[in-house]
């Protein structure tokens, strides 16, 4: 009655914006994304893919893994590590925001859903829907990775580890 008197539409008809959703559920949301880095190895210049997850409310970042070939089996193991009931980064999270990258294998998504984490995909060509992850990528690249030449995977992982610990 009060809503009708104030001319407020009933809840199902009221649109909820993406910004409102993220702000009201920030403590339950994490976002994930990949970034790539070129590394000199014995085989020449090799592209490494690094998967990270960021807690939207605290902005804490966990590096899930770095590999030259993110296969479905590797992605599934990463999902198991992230949803581990003892020390998984996604413990207590309800939503994981992912872009529409083909690297997120169906087994990866199924493992997350099996652990109670709902995967929310961003719209096509909408980087602002995953703004926290995109901002982290921009920061780590401009402040760290673009300023260094890496020789081997260990030097890359050490630089990423030192950047995320600070």
PDB file of C-alpha atoms in Angstrom, residues 42-138:
ATOM      1  CA  UNK A  42      65.286 -21.310 -24.256  1.00  0.00           C
ATOM      2  CA  UNK A  43      62.624 -21.769 -26.975  1.00  0.00           C
ATOM      3  CA  UNK A  44      62.496 -18.039 -27.654  1.00  0.00           C
ATOM      4  CA  UNK A  45      59.734 -15.589 -26.798  1.00  0.00           C
ATOM      5  CA  UNK A  46      56.806 -17.411 -25.143  1.00  0.00           C
ATOM      6  CA  UNK A  47      53.416 -16.041 -24.064  1.00  0.00           C
ATOM      7  CA  UNK A  48      52.396 -16.869 -20.489  1.00  0.00           C
ATOM      8  CA  UNK A  49      48.778 -16.671 -19.347  1.00  0.00           C
ATOM      9  CA  UNK A  50      48.176 -15.695 -15.737  1.00  0.00           C
ATOM     10  CA  UNK A  51      44.770 -16.246 -14.160  1.00  0.00           C
ATOM     11  CA  UNK A  52      43.922 -14.148 -11.125  1.00  0.00           C
ATOM     12  CA  UNK A  53      40.896 -13.666  -8.898  1.00  0.00           C
ATOM     13  CA  UNK A  54      40.082 -10.432  -7.088  1.00  0.00           C
ATOM     14  CA  UNK A  55      37.762 -10.007  -4.108  1.00  0.00           C
ATOM     15  CA  UNK A  56      35.498  -7.106  -5.047  1.00  0.00           C
ATOM     16  CA  UNK A  57      34.920  -5.857  -1.486  1.00  0.00           C
ATOM     17  CA  UNK A  58      38.516  -5.939  -0.194  1.00  0.00           C
ATOM     18  CA  UNK A  59      40.382  -5.734  -3.572  1.00  0.00           C
ATOM     19  CA  UNK A  60      42.616  -8.612  -2.423  1.00  0.00           C
ATOM     20  CA  UNK A  61      44.136 -10.483  -5.371  1.00  0.00           C
ATOM     21  CA  UNK A  62      45.044 -14.167  -5.584  1.00  0.00           C
ATOM     22  CA  UNK A  63      47.096 -15.448  -8.480  1.00  0.00           C
ATOM     23  CA  UNK A  64      45.440 -18.731  -9.435  1.00  0.00           C
ATOM     24  CA  UNK A  65      48.177 -19.865 -11.793  1.00  0.00           C
ATOM     25  CA  UNK A  66      50.513 -19.113 -14.678  1.00  0.00           C
ATOM     26  CA  UNK A  67      50.944 -21.352 -17.702  1.00  0.00           C
ATOM     27  CA  UNK A  68      51.804 -21.282 -21.383  1.00  0.00           C
ATOM     28  CA  UNK A  69      48.825 -23.453 -22.288  1.00  0.00           C
ATOM     29  CA  UNK A  70      45.684 -23.100 -20.144  1.00  0.00           C
ATOM     30  CA  UNK A  71      44.026 -26.449 -20.960  1.00  0.00           C
ATOM     31  CA  UNK A  72      40.670 -27.643 -19.641  1.00  0.00           C
ATOM     32  CA  UNK A  73      42.426 -29.971 -17.174  1.00  0.00           C
ATOM     33  CA  UNK A  74      44.576 -27.112 -15.846  1.00  0.00           C
ATOM     34  CA  UNK A  75      41.541 -24.846 -15.526  1.00  0.00           C
ATOM     35  CA  UNK A  76      39.591 -27.553 -13.671  1.00  0.00           C
ATOM     36  CA  UNK A  77      42.426 -27.972 -11.178  1.00  0.00           C
ATOM     37  CA  UNK A  78      42.545 -24.210 -10.673  1.00  0.00           C
ATOM     38  CA  UNK A  79      38.798 -24.245  -9.947  1.00  0.00           C
ATOM     39  CA  UNK A  80      39.317 -27.003  -7.370  1.00  0.00           C
ATOM     40  CA  UNK A  81      42.074 -24.986  -5.705  1.00  0.00           C
ATOM     41  CA  UNK A  82      39.949 -21.833  -5.615  1.00  0.00           C
ATOM     42  CA  UNK A  83      36.952 -23.613  -4.085  1.00  0.00           C
ATOM     43  CA  UNK A  84      38.866 -25.698  -1.537  1.00  0.00           C
ATOM     44  CA  UNK A  85      36.877 -25.701   1.696  1.00  0.00           C
ATOM     45  CA  UNK A  86      39.935 -25.035   3.873  1.00  0.00           C
ATOM     46  CA  UNK A  87      41.947 -22.343   2.091  1.00  0.00           C
ATOM     47  CA  UNK A  88      40.187 -21.681  -1.204  1.00  0.00           C
ATOM     48  CA  UNK A  89      40.022 -18.042  -2.218  1.00  0.00           C
ATOM     49  CA  UNK A  90      36.360 -18.373  -3.215  1.00  0.00           C
ATOM     50  CA  UNK A  91      35.255 -19.795   0.133  1.00  0.00           C
ATOM     51  CA  UNK A  92      32.285 -17.688   1.229  1.00  0.00           C
ATOM     52  CA  UNK A  93      31.815 -16.140  -2.207  1.00  0.00           C
ATOM     53  CA  UNK A  94      28.561 -16.613  -4.077  1.00  0.00           C
ATOM     54  CA  UNK A  95      29.291 -14.974  -7.438  1.00  0.00           C
ATOM     55  CA  UNK A  96      32.287 -15.026  -9.757  1.00  0.00           C
ATOM     56  CA  UNK A  97      32.323 -12.521 -12.604  1.00  0.00           C
ATOM     57  CA  UNK A  98      33.981 -13.829 -15.766  1.00  0.00           C
ATOM     58  CA  UNK A  99      34.279 -12.389 -19.227  1.00  0.00           C
ATOM     59  CA  UNK A 100      33.352 -14.480 -22.250  1.00  0.00           C
ATOM     60  CA  UNK A 101      36.864 -15.794 -22.903  1.00  0.00           C
ATOM     61  CA  UNK A 102      36.957 -19.287 -24.431  1.00  0.00           C
ATOM     62  CA  UNK A 103      39.683 -20.265 -21.953  1.00  0.00           C
ATOM     63  CA  UNK A 104      37.041 -20.756 -19.248  1.00  0.00           C
ATOM     64  CA  UNK A 105      36.353 -24.418 -20.019  1.00  0.00           C
ATOM     65  CA  UNK A 106      32.928 -25.943 -19.272  1.00  0.00           C
ATOM     66  CA  UNK A 107      34.577 -28.202 -16.671  1.00  0.00           C
ATOM     67  CA  UNK A 108      35.974 -25.100 -14.924  1.00  0.00           C
ATOM     68  CA  UNK A 109      32.517 -23.538 -14.732  1.00  0.00           C
ATOM     69  CA  UNK A 110      30.930 -26.846 -13.642  1.00  0.00           C
ATOM     70  CA  UNK A 111      33.462 -27.239 -10.811  1.00  0.00           C
ATOM     71  CA  UNK A 112      32.711 -23.725  -9.569  1.00  0.00           C
ATOM     72  CA  UNK A 113      28.952 -24.288  -9.732  1.00  0.00           C
ATOM     73  CA  UNK A 114      29.353 -27.589  -7.915  1.00  0.00           C
ATOM     74  CA  UNK A 115      30.994 -25.694  -5.059  1.00  0.00           C
ATOM     75  CA  UNK A 116      28.083 -23.226  -4.884  1.00  0.00           C
ATOM     76  CA  UNK A 117      29.706 -20.355  -6.783  1.00  0.00           C
ATOM     77  CA  UNK A 118      27.423 -18.869  -9.428  1.00  0.00           C
ATOM     78  CA  UNK A 119      29.298 -17.835 -12.545  1.00  0.00           C
ATOM     79  CA  UNK A 120      28.121 -14.512 -13.948  1.00  0.00           C
ATOM     80  CA  UNK A 121      29.291 -13.758 -17.474  1.00  0.00           C
ATOM     81  CA  UNK A 122      29.757 -10.207 -18.656  1.00  0.00           C
ATOM     82  CA  UNK A 123      28.100  -8.939 -21.784  1.00  0.00           C
ATOM     83  CA  UNK A 124      30.053  -8.968 -25.023  1.00  0.00           C
ATOM     84  CA  UNK A 125      32.486  -6.062 -25.351  1.00  0.00           C
ATOM     85  CA  UNK A 126      31.569  -4.686 -21.930  1.00  0.00           C
ATOM     86  CA  UNK A 127      34.811  -4.358 -19.934  1.00  0.00           C
ATOM     87  CA  UNK A 128      33.111  -2.103 -17.371  1.00  0.00           C
ATOM     88  CA  UNK A 129      31.107  -5.089 -16.148  1.00  0.00           C
ATOM     89  CA  UNK A 130      34.376  -6.570 -14.887  1.00  0.00           C
ATOM     90  CA  UNK A 131      35.951  -3.255 -13.985  1.00  0.00           C
ATOM     91  CA  UNK A 132      37.760  -4.427 -10.841  1.00  0.00           C
ATOM     92  CA  UNK A 133      39.621  -7.138 -12.728  1.00  0.00           C
ATOM     93  CA  UNK A 134      40.299  -4.897 -15.724  1.00  0.00           C
ATOM     94  CA  UNK A 135      41.735  -2.206 -13.454  1.00  0.00           C
ATOM     95  CA  UNK A 136      44.046  -4.710 -11.792  1.00  0.00           C
ATOM     96  CA  UNK A 137      45.318  -5.836 -15.203  1.00  0.00           C
ATOM     97  CA  UNK A 138      45.996  -2.245 -16.173  1.00  0.00           C
TER      98      UNK A 138
END
